[in-house]
Short mmCIF file of N, CA and C in Angstrom, two decimals:
data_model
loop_
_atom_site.label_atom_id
_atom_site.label_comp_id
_atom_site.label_asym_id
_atom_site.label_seq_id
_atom_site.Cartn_x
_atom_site.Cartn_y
_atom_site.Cartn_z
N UNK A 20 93.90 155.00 107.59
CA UNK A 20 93.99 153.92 106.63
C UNK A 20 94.79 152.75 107.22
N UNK A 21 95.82 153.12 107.76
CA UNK A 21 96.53 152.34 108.22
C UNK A 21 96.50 151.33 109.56
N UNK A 22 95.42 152.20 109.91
CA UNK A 22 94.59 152.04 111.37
C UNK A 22 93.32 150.70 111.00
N UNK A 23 92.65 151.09 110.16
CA UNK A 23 91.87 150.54 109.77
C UNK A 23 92.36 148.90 109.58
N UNK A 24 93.58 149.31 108.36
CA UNK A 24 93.95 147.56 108.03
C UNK A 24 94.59 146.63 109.19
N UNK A 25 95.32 147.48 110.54
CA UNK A 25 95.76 147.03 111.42
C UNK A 25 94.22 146.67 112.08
N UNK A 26 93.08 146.92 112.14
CA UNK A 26 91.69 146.94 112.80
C UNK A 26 91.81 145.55 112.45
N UNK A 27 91.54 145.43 110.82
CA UNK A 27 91.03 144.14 110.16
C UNK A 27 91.68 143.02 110.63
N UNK A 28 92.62 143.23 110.38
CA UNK A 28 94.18 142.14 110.94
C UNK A 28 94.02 141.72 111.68
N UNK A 29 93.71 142.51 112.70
CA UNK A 29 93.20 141.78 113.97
C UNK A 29 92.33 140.56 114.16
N UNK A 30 91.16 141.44 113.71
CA UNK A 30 89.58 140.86 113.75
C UNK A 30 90.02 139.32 113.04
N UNK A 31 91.02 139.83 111.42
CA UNK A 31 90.87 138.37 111.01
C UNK A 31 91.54 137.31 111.49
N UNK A 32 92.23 137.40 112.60
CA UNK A 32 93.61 136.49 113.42
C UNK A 32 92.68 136.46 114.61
N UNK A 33 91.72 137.29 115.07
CA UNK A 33 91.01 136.69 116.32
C UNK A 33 89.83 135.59 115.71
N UNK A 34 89.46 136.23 114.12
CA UNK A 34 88.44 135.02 113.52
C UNK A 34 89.09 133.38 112.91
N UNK A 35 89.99 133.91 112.71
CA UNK A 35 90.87 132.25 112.40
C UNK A 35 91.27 131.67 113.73
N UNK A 36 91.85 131.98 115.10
CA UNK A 36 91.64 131.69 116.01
C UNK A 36 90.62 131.33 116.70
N UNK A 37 89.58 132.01 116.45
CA UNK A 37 87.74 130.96 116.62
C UNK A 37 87.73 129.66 116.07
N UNK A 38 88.14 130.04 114.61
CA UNK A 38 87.71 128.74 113.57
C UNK A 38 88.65 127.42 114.07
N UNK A 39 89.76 127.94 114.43
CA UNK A 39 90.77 126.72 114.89
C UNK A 39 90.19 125.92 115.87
N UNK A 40 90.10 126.94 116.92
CA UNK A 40 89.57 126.44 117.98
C UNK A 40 88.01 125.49 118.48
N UNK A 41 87.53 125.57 117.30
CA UNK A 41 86.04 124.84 116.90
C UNK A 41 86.39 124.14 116.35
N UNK A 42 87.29 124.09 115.40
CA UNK A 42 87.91 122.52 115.00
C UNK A 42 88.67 122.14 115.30
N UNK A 43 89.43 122.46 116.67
CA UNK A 43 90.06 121.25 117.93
C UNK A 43 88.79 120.43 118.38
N UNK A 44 87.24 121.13 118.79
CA UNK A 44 86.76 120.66 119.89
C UNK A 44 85.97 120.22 118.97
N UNK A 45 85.68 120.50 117.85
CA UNK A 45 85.10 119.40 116.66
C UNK A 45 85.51 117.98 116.59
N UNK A 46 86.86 117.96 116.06
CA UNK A 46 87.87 117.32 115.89
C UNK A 46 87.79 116.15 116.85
N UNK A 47 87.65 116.42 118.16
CA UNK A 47 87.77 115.84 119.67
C UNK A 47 86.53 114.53 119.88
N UNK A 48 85.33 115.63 119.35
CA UNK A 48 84.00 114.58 119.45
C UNK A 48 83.78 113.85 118.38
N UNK A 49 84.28 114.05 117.28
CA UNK A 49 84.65 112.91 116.35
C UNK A 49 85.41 111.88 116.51
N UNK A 50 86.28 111.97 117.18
CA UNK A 50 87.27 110.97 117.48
C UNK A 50 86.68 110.34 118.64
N UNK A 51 86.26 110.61 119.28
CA UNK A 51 85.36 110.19 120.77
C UNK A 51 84.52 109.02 119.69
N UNK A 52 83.60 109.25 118.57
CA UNK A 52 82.68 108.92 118.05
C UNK A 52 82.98 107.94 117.47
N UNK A 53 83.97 108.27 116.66
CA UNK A 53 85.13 106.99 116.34
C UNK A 53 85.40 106.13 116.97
N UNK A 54 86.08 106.12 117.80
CA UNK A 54 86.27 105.17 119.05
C UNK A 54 85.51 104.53 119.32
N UNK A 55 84.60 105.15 119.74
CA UNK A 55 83.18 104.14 120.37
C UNK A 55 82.61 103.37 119.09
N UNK A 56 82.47 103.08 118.05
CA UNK A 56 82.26 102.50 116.75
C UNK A 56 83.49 101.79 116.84
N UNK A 57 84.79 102.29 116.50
CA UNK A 57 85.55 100.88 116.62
C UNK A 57 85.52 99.95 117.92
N UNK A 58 85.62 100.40 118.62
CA UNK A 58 85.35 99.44 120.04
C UNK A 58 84.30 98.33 119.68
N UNK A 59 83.26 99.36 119.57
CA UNK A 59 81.74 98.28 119.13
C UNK A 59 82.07 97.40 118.06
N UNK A 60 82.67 97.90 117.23
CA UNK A 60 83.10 96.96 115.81
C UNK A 60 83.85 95.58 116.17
N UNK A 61 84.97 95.92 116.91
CA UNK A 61 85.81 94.75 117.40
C UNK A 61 85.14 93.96 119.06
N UNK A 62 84.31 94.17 119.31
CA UNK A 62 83.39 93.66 120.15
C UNK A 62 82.51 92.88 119.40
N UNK A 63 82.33 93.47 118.46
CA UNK A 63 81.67 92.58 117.41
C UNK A 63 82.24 91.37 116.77
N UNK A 64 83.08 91.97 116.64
CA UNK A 64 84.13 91.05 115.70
C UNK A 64 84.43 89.32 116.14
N UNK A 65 85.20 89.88 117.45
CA UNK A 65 85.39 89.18 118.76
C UNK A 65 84.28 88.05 119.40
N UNK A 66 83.07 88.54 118.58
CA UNK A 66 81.70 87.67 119.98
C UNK A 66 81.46 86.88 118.64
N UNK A 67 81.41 87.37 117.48
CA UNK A 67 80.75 86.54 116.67
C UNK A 67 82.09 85.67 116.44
N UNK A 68 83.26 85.84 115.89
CA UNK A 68 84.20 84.42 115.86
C UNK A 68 84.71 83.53 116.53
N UNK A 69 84.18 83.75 118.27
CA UNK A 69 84.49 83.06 119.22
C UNK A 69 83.17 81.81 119.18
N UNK A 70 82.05 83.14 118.80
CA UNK A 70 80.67 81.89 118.73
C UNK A 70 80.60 80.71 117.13
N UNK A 71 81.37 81.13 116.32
CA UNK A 71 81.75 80.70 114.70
C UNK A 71 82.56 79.73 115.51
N UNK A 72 83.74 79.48 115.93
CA UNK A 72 84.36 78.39 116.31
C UNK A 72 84.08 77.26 116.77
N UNK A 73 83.16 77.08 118.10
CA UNK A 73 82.42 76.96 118.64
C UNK A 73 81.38 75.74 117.74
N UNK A 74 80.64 76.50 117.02
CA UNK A 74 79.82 75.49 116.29
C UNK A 74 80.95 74.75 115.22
N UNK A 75 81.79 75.20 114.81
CA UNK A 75 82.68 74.52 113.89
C UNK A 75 83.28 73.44 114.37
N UNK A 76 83.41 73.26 116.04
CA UNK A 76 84.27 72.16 116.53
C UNK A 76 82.83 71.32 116.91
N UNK A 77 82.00 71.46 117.22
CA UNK A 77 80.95 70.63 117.57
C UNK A 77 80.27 69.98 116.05
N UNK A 78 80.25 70.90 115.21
CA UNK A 78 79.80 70.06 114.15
C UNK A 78 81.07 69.05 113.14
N UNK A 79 82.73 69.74 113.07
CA UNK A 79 83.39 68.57 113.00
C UNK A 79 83.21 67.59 113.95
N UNK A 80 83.09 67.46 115.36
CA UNK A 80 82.51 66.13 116.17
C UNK A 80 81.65 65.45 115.55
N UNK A 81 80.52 66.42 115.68
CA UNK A 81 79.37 65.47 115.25
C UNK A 81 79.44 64.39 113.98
N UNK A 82 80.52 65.32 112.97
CA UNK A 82 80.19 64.26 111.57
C UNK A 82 81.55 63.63 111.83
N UNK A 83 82.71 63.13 112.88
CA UNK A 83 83.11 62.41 112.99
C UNK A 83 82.99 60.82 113.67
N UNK A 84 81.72 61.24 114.31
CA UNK A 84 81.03 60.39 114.92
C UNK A 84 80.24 59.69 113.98
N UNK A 85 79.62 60.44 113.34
CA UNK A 85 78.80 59.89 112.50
C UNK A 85 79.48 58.89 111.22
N UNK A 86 80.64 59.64 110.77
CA UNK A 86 81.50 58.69 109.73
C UNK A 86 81.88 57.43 110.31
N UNK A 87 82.13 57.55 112.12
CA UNK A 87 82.78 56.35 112.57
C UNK A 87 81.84 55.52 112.34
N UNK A 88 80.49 55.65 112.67
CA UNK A 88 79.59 54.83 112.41
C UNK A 88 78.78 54.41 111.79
N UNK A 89 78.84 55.05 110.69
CA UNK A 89 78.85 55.06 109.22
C UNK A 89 77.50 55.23 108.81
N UNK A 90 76.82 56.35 109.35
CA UNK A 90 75.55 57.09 109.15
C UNK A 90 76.32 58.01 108.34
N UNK A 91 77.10 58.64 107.70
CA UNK A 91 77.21 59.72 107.33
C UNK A 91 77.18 59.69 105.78
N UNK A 92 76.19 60.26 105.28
CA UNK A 92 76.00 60.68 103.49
C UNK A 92 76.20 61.69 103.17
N UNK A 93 76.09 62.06 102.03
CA UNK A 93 76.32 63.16 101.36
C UNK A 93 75.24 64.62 101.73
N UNK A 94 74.04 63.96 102.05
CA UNK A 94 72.91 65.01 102.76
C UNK A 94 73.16 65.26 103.77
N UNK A 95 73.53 64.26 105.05
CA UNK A 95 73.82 64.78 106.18
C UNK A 95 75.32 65.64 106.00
N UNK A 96 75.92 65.49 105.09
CA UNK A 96 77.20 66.13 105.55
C UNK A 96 76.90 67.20 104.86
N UNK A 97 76.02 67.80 103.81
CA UNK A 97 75.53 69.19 103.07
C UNK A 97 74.89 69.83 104.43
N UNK A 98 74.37 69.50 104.82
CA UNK A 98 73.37 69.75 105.98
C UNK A 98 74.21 70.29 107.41
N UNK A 99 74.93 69.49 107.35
CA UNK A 99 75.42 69.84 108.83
C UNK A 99 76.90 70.95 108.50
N UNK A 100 77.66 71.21 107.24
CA UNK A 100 78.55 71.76 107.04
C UNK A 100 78.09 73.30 106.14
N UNK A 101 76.66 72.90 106.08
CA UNK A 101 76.25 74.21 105.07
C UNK A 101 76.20 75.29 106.31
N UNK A 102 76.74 76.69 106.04
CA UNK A 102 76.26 78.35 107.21
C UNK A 102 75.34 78.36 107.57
N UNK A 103 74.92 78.34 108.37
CA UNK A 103 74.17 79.19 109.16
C UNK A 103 73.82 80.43 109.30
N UNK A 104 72.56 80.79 108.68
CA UNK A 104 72.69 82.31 109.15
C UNK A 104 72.31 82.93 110.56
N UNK A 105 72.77 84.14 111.14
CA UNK A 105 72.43 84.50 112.00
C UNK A 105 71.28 85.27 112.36
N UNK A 106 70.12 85.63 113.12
CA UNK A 106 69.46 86.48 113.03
C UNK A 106 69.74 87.78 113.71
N UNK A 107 70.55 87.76 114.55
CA UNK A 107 70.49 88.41 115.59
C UNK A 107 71.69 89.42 115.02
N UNK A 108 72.63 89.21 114.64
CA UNK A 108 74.18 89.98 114.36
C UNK A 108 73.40 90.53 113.25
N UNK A 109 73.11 90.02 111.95
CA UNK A 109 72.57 90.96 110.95
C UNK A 109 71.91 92.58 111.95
N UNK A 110 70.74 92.41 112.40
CA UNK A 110 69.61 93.14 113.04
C UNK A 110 70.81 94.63 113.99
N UNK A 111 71.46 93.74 114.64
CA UNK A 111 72.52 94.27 115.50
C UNK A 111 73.43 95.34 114.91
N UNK A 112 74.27 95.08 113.82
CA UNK A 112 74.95 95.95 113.14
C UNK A 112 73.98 96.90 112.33
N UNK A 113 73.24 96.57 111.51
CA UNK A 113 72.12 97.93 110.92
C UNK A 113 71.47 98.41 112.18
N UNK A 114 71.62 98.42 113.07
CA UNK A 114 71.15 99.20 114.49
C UNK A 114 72.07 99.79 114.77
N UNK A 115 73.52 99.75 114.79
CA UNK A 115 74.33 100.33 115.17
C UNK A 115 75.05 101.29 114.00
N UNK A 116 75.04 101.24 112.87
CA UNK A 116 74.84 101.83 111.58
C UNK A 116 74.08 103.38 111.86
N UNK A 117 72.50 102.40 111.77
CA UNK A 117 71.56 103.83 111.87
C UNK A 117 71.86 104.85 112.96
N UNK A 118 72.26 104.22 114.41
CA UNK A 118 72.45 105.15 115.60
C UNK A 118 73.51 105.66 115.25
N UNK A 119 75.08 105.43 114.23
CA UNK A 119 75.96 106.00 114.10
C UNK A 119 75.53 107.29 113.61
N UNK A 120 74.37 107.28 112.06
CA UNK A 120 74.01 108.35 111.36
C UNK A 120 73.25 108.78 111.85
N UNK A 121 72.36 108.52 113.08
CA UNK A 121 71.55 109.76 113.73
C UNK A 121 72.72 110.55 114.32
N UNK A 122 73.61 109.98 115.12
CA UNK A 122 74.65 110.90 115.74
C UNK A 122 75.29 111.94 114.84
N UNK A 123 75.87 111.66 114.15
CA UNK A 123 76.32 112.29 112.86
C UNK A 123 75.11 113.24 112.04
N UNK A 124 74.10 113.00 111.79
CA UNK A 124 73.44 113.82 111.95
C UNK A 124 72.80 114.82 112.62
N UNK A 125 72.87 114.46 113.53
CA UNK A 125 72.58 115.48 114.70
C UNK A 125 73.54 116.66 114.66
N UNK A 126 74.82 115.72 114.69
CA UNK A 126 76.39 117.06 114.97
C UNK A 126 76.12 118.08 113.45
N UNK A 127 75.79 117.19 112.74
CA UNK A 127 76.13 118.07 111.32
C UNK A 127 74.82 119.24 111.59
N UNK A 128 73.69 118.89 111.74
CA UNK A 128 72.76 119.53 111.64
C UNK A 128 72.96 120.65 112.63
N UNK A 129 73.80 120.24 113.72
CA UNK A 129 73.71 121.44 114.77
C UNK A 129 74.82 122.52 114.47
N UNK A 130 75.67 121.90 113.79
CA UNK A 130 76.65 122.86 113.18
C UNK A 130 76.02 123.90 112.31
N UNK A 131 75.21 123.29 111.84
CA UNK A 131 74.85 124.28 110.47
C UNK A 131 74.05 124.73 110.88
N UNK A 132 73.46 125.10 111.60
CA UNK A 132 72.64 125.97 112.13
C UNK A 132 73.12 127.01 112.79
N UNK A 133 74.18 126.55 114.29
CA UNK A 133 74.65 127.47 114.19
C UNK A 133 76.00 128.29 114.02
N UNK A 134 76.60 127.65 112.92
CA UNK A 134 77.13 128.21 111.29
C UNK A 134 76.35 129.86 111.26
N UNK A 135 74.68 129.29 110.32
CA UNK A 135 74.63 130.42 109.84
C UNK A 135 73.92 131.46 110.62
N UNK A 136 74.20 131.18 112.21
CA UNK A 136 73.38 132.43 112.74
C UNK A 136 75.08 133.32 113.03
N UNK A 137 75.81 132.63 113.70
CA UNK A 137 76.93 133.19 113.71
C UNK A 137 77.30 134.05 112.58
N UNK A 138 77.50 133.34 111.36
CA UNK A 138 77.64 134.39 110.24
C UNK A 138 76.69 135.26 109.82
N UNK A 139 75.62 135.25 109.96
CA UNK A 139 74.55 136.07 110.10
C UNK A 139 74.81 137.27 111.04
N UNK A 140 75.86 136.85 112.29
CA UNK A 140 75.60 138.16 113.12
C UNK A 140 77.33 138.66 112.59
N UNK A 141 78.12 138.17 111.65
CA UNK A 141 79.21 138.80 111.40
C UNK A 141 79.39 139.46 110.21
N UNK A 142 77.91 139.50 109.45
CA UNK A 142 77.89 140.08 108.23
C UNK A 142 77.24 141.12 108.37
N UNK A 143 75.85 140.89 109.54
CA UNK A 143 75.54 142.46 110.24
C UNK A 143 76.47 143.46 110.50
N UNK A 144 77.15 143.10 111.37
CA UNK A 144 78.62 144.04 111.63
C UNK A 144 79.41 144.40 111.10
N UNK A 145 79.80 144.43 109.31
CA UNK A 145 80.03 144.55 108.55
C UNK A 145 79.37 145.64 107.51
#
């Protein structure tokens, strides 16, 4: 009897020692995954407000030029001060979105699979 529960004890301190140890190296490629998304994020961040500035000082030029010389109305200045949208950054981030959740899907899906063959072969043995 006593043999037995010292058996279990074991088994269950060598099975929580598995589980730990799969969620260090879990743990590890998530953060890897992380990283590389924030990186990309602030790469992002970085290209588009350097290129936002950029047109902001060329188009204050432009309509200072234009006031000096007194072309400037109320249309041209709606016109030249209204956003811009981008095509390219929209397209860019929902691309990098979706490739985040294929990754993430992938890990999850491969976990759970084999999750339940593992427990499958520890309930046999049981």
């Amino acid at each position: 009897m006593k043999q037995d529960l010292e058996k279990k004890s074991e088994e269950l301190e060598q099975t929580l020692a598995k589980q730990l140890e799969m969620l260090k190296k879990d743990s590890e490629d998530w953060l890897k995954v992380g990283a590389v998304l924030a990186v990309g994020a602030l790469l992002t961040y970085g290209v588009v407000k350097a290129t936002r500035k950029k047109k902001v000082k060329n188009t204050q030029k432009a309509m200072e030029v234009l006031e000096k010389e007194g072309l400037l109305d109320d249309e041209i200045k709606k016109r030249l001060s209204k956003p811009k949208s981008s095509s390219i950054w929209p397209s860019l981030t929902q691309r990098l979105l979706i490739l985040g959740f294929a990754l993430a899907k992938d890990k999850i899906l491969a976990q759970l699979f084999s999750d339940n063959t593992e427990s499958g072969a520890v309930e046999k043995d049981q």
